[in-house]
Amino acid sequence: MTPFPRAVPRVLAAAAAATLAAVIGWSPPAAADHVLPPNIPSTSEARTQLGSLTVAAKGPQTGYDRGLFPHWNVVDSPCTARQVVLLRDGHDVVTDDDCQPTSGSWYSAFDDSWVYDEPSDISVDHQVPLSEAWKTGAADWSTSRRADFANDVTSSQLWLATPSSNGSKGDKDPSQWMPTNTSVHCDYVKSWINVKYVYDLTVTSAEKSSIQGTLDSAC
């Protein structure tokens, strides 16, 4: 993977975006655009993927620990997965020599909110939460595979979110929680489907029914 630049001043923002486009197929937004994670499938693809998922009850929480999903690892030196997402989905992002954003603006699609100039005020949310993954298949994974899941900047697994919306979501699936911003519901469930499909995670019958309903009503 082509390394990210160690510093991304405003005058080099376009070059950084070009690097990201080449690496993960992401297209740089216009300044006013709301940026969502890359590689959310089309509605028809999402329907097909949903139909292929295994329906099963969730397993127990027994043995779960966030430390079993090593996250915010360096994925493109010197940038961690969190830093990559802040750069990938932010606007006018400036970083220091360690790839840590120092200013910019970030959009939380969950609640249609913007965060300006304070990177610490925006969360990077695991679309399929780590605990949810544990209960739907990841308990049987190796630590290496769980790390890949927790640091996946190529799929739509990592979303920007305000801490309040991230906290409200917790480890709930779409039958238990949906973003307050209804305009993102279609992309939200398509992303959820795709992450579960890519990682061969199961869905409950209630979860599948709720997602199907959202595809029908919002897409």
CSV table of C-alpha atoms in Angstrom, one decimal:
chain,number,residue,atom,x,y,z
A,1,MET,CA,0.0,0.0,0.0
A,2,THR,CA,1.3,3.5,-0.9
A,3,PRO,CA,2.2,5.3,2.3
A,4,PHE,CA,0.2,8.4,3.3
A,5,PRO,CA,2.2,11.6,3.6
A,6,ARG,CA,3.5,12.4,7.0
A,7,ALA,CA,2.0,15.8,7.0
A,8,VAL,CA,-1.0,17.0,5.0
A,9,PRO,CA,-1.3,20.8,5.0
A,10,ARG,CA,-4.2,22.4,3.3
A,11,VAL,CA,-2.2,23.0,0.1
A,12,LEU,CA,-1.5,19.3,-0.1
A,13,ALA,CA,-5.1,18.1,0.7
A,14,ALA,CA,-5.8,17.3,-3.0
A,15,ALA,CA,-2.6,15.2,-3.2
A,16,ALA,CA,-3.7,13.2,-0.1
A,17,ALA,CA,-7.1,12.7,-1.6
A,18,ALA,CA,-5.5,11.4,-4.8
A,19,THR,CA,-3.5,8.9,-2.8
A,20,LEU,CA,-6.6,7.6,-1.0
A,21,ALA,CA,-8.5,7.3,-4.3
A,22,ALA,CA,-5.7,5.2,-5.7
A,23,VAL,CA,-5.4,3.0,-2.6
A,24,ILE,CA,-9.1,2.3,-1.7
A,25,GLY,CA,-11.1,3.5,-4.6
A,26,TRP,CA,-12.5,6.5,-2.7
A,27,SER,CA,-13.4,9.6,-4.6
A,28,PRO,CA,-12.6,13.0,-3.1
A,29,PRO,CA,-15.7,15.1,-2.2
A,30,ALA,CA,-16.5,18.7,-3.0
A,31,ALA,CA,-16.2,20.9,0.0
A,32,ALA,CA,-20.0,20.8,0.8
A,33,ASP,CA,-20.5,17.1,0.3
A,34,HIS,CA,-21.4,14.7,3.1
A,35,VAL,CA,-18.8,12.0,3.0
A,36,LEU,CA,-19.8,8.3,3.7
A,37,PRO,CA,-17.4,5.4,4.0
A,38,PRO,CA,-16.3,3.7,0.7
A,39,ASN,CA,-17.7,0.6,-1.0
A,40,ILE,CA,-21.3,0.7,0.2
A,41,PRO,CA,-23.0,-1.7,-2.2
A,42,SER,CA,-25.9,-0.9,-4.5
A,43,THR,CA,-29.4,-1.8,-3.3
A,44,SER,CA,-29.6,-4.8,-5.6
A,45,GLU,CA,-26.2,-6.1,-4.4
A,46,ALA,CA,-27.3,-5.5,-0.8
A,47,ARG,CA,-30.5,-7.5,-1.3
A,48,THR,CA,-28.5,-10.4,-2.8
A,49,GLN,CA,-26.0,-10.3,0.0
A,50,LEU,CA,-28.7,-10.2,2.7
A,51,GLY,CA,-30.3,-13.2,1.2
A,52,SER,CA,-27.1,-15.2,1.5
A,53,LEU,CA,-26.5,-14.4,5.2
A,54,THR,CA,-27.0,-17.2,7.7
A,55,VAL,CA,-29.9,-16.6,10.1
A,56,ALA,CA,-29.1,-17.7,13.6
A,57,ALA,CA,-29.6,-16.6,17.2
A,58,LYS,CA,-26.8,-14.6,18.6
A,59,GLY,CA,-24.2,-16.4,20.7
A,60,PRO,CA,-23.3,-15.5,24.2
A,61,GLN,CA,-21.2,-12.5,25.3
A,62,THR,CA,-19.1,-14.9,27.4
A,63,GLY,CA,-15.4,-14.3,26.9
A,64,TYR,CA,-15.8,-11.0,25.0
A,65,ASP,CA,-13.2,-8.3,25.5
A,66,ARG,CA,-12.5,-5.3,23.2
A,67,GLY,CA,-8.8,-6.2,23.6
A,68,LEU,CA,-9.5,-9.3,21.6
A,69,PHE,CA,-10.1,-7.0,18.6
A,70,PRO,CA,-6.8,-5.0,18.5
A,71,HIS,CA,-7.8,-1.7,17.0
A,72,TRP,CA,-6.5,1.6,15.8
A,73,ASN,CA,-3.4,-0.3,14.5
A,74,VAL,CA,-1.1,1.3,12.0
A,75,VAL,CA,-2.5,0.3,8.6
A,76,ASP,CA,-0.3,2.6,6.4
A,77,SER,CA,2.7,3.9,8.2
A,78,PRO,CA,2.6,6.2,10.1
A,79,CYS,CA,-1.2,6.3,10.0
A,80,THR,CA,-3.5,4.3,12.2
A,81,ALA,CA,-6.9,3.1,11.0
A,82,ARG,CA,-8.6,5.9,13.0
A,83,GLN,CA,-6.3,8.5,11.4
A,84,VAL,CA,-6.9,7.1,7.9
A,85,VAL,CA,-10.7,7.5,8.4
A,86,LEU,CA,-10.4,11.0,9.7
A,87,LEU,CA,-8.3,11.9,6.7
A,88,ARG,CA,-10.4,9.9,4.2
A,89,ASP,CA,-13.8,11.2,5.2
A,90,GLY,CA,-12.9,14.7,6.5
A,91,HIS,CA,-12.7,18.0,4.8
A,92,ASP,CA,-9.6,20.2,4.7
A,93,VAL,CA,-7.8,18.0,7.2
A,94,VAL,CA,-4.4,19.0,8.4
A,95,THR,CA,-2.1,16.5,10.1
A,96,ASP,CA,1.1,16.6,12.1
A,97,ASP,CA,4.2,14.5,11.2
A,98,ASP,CA,2.7,11.5,13.0
A,99,CYS,CA,-0.5,11.6,10.8
A,100,GLN,CA,-2.6,12.9,13.7
A,101,PRO,CA,-5.2,15.4,12.4
A,102,THR,CA,-4.9,18.8,14.0
A,103,SER,CA,-7.8,20.5,12.3
A,104,GLY,CA,-10.5,20.0,9.7
A,105,SER,CA,-14.2,19.2,9.6
A,106,TRP,CA,-16.0,15.9,9.9
A,107,TYR,CA,-19.6,14.9,9.2
A,108,SER,CA,-21.5,12.5,11.4
A,109,ALA,CA,-24.2,10.9,9.1
A,110,PHE,CA,-25.9,9.2,12.1
A,111,ASP,CA,-27.3,12.5,13.4
A,112,ASP,CA,-26.6,14.9,10.5
A,113,SER,CA,-24.0,16.8,12.6
A,114,TRP,CA,-20.7,18.5,11.8
A,115,VAL,CA,-17.6,18.7,14.0
A,116,TYR,CA,-15.1,21.4,13.3
A,117,ASP,CA,-11.4,21.7,14.1
A,118,GLU,CA,-11.4,19.3,17.1
A,119,PRO,CA,-10.6,15.7,16.0
A,120,SER,CA,-11.1,14.5,19.5
A,121,ASP,CA,-14.7,15.4,19.2
A,122,ILE,CA,-15.5,12.9,16.5
A,123,SER,CA,-15.6,9.2,17.0
A,124,VAL,CA,-14.8,6.4,14.5
A,125,ASP,CA,-17.5,3.9,14.9
A,126,HIS,CA,-17.4,0.2,14.0
A,127,GLN,CA,-20.5,-0.2,11.8
A,128,VAL,CA,-20.9,-3.8,13.0
A,129,PRO,CA,-19.8,-3.3,16.6
A,130,LEU,CA,-17.1,-5.5,18.0
A,131,SER,CA,-19.4,-7.1,20.6
A,132,GLU,CA,-22.0,-7.7,17.9
A,133,ALA,CA,-19.4,-9.4,15.7
A,134,TRP,CA,-18.3,-11.5,18.7
A,135,LYS,CA,-21.8,-12.9,19.2
A,136,THR,CA,-22.4,-13.5,15.5
A,137,GLY,CA,-19.2,-15.4,14.5
A,138,ALA,CA,-16.1,-13.6,15.6
A,139,ALA,CA,-15.7,-15.5,18.8
A,140,ASP,CA,-14.3,-18.3,16.7
A,141,TRP,CA,-11.8,-16.1,14.8
A,142,SER,CA,-8.1,-15.7,15.3
A,143,THR,CA,-6.9,-12.5,16.9
A,144,SER,CA,-5.3,-11.5,13.6
A,145,ARG,CA,-8.7,-11.8,11.8
A,146,ARG,CA,-10.4,-9.8,14.5
A,147,ALA,CA,-7.7,-7.1,14.1
A,148,ASP,CA,-8.4,-7.0,10.3
A,149,PHE,CA,-12.1,-6.5,11.1
A,150,ALA,CA,-11.5,-3.8,13.6
A,151,ASN,CA,-9.1,-1.8,11.4
A,152,ASP,CA,-10.8,-2.3,8.0
A,153,VAL,CA,-10.5,1.0,6.1
A,154,THR,CA,-11.3,-0.6,2.7
A,155,SER,CA,-14.9,-1.7,3.4
A,156,SER,CA,-17.6,0.6,5.0
A,157,GLN,CA,-16.9,-0.9,8.4
A,158,LEU,CA,-15.6,2.4,9.9
A,159,TRP,CA,-17.9,5.5,10.1
A,160,LEU,CA,-17.5,8.9,11.5
A,161,ALA,CA,-19.9,9.6,14.3
A,162,THR,CA,-20.5,12.1,17.1
A,163,PRO,CA,-19.7,10.5,20.5
A,164,SER,CA,-23.4,10.9,21.5
A,165,SER,CA,-24.7,9.0,18.4
A,166,ASN,CA,-22.0,6.4,18.8
A,167,GLY,CA,-22.9,5.9,22.4
A,168,SER,CA,-26.6,5.7,21.6
A,169,LYS,CA,-25.9,3.0,19.1
A,170,GLY,CA,-23.7,0.9,21.4
A,171,ASP,CA,-23.7,-2.7,20.2
A,172,LYS,CA,-27.2,-2.7,18.9
A,173,ASP,CA,-28.2,-4.1,15.5
A,174,PRO,CA,-30.6,-2.4,13.1
A,175,SER,CA,-33.6,-4.1,14.6
A,176,GLN,CA,-32.7,-2.3,17.9
A,177,TRP,CA,-31.3,1.0,16.8
A,178,MET,CA,-31.2,3.2,13.7
A,179,PRO,CA,-29.7,6.6,13.1
A,180,THR,CA,-31.9,9.6,14.0
A,181,ASN,CA,-31.0,11.0,10.5
A,182,THR,CA,-33.5,9.1,8.4
A,183,SER,CA,-31.9,10.2,5.1
A,184,VAL,CA,-28.9,7.8,5.8
A,185,HIS,CA,-31.1,4.8,6.6
A,186,CYS,CA,-30.7,3.2,3.2
A,187,ASP,CA,-26.9,3.5,3.1
A,188,TYR,CA,-26.7,2.5,6.8
A,189,VAL,CA,-28.4,-0.9,6.3
A,190,LYS,CA,-26.6,-1.5,3.0
A,191,SER,CA,-23.3,-1.0,4.8
A,192,TRP,CA,-24.4,-3.2,7.7
A,193,ILE,CA,-25.3,-6.0,5.2
A,194,ASN,CA,-22.1,-5.7,3.3
A,195,VAL,CA,-19.8,-5.9,6.4
A,196,LYS,CA,-21.7,-9.0,7.7
A,197,TYR,CA,-21.4,-10.5,4.2
A,198,VAL,CA,-17.7,-9.8,3.8
A,199,TYR,CA,-16.9,-11.3,7.2
A,200,ASP,CA,-19.5,-14.1,7.1
A,201,LEU,CA,-21.3,-13.0,10.2
A,202,THR,CA,-24.8,-14.3,11.0
A,203,VAL,CA,-28.0,-12.3,11.4
A,204,THR,CA,-31.0,-12.9,13.6
A,205,SER,CA,-34.5,-13.2,12.1
A,206,ALA,CA,-35.5,-9.9,13.7
A,207,GLU,CA,-32.4,-8.2,12.4
A,208,LYS,CA,-32.9,-9.5,8.8
A,209,SER,CA,-36.6,-8.6,8.8
A,210,SER,CA,-35.9,-5.1,10.0
A,211,ILE,CA,-33.1,-4.6,7.4
A,212,GLN,CA,-35.4,-5.9,4.7
A,213,GLY,CA,-38.1,-3.4,5.7
A,214,THR,CA,-35.6,-0.6,5.6
A,215,LEU,CA,-34.4,-1.6,2.1
A,216,ASP,CA,-38.0,-1.6,1.0
A,217,SER,CA,-39.0,1.7,2.5
A,218,ALA,CA,-35.8,3.8,2.3
A,219,CYS,CA,-33.9,2.6,-0.7
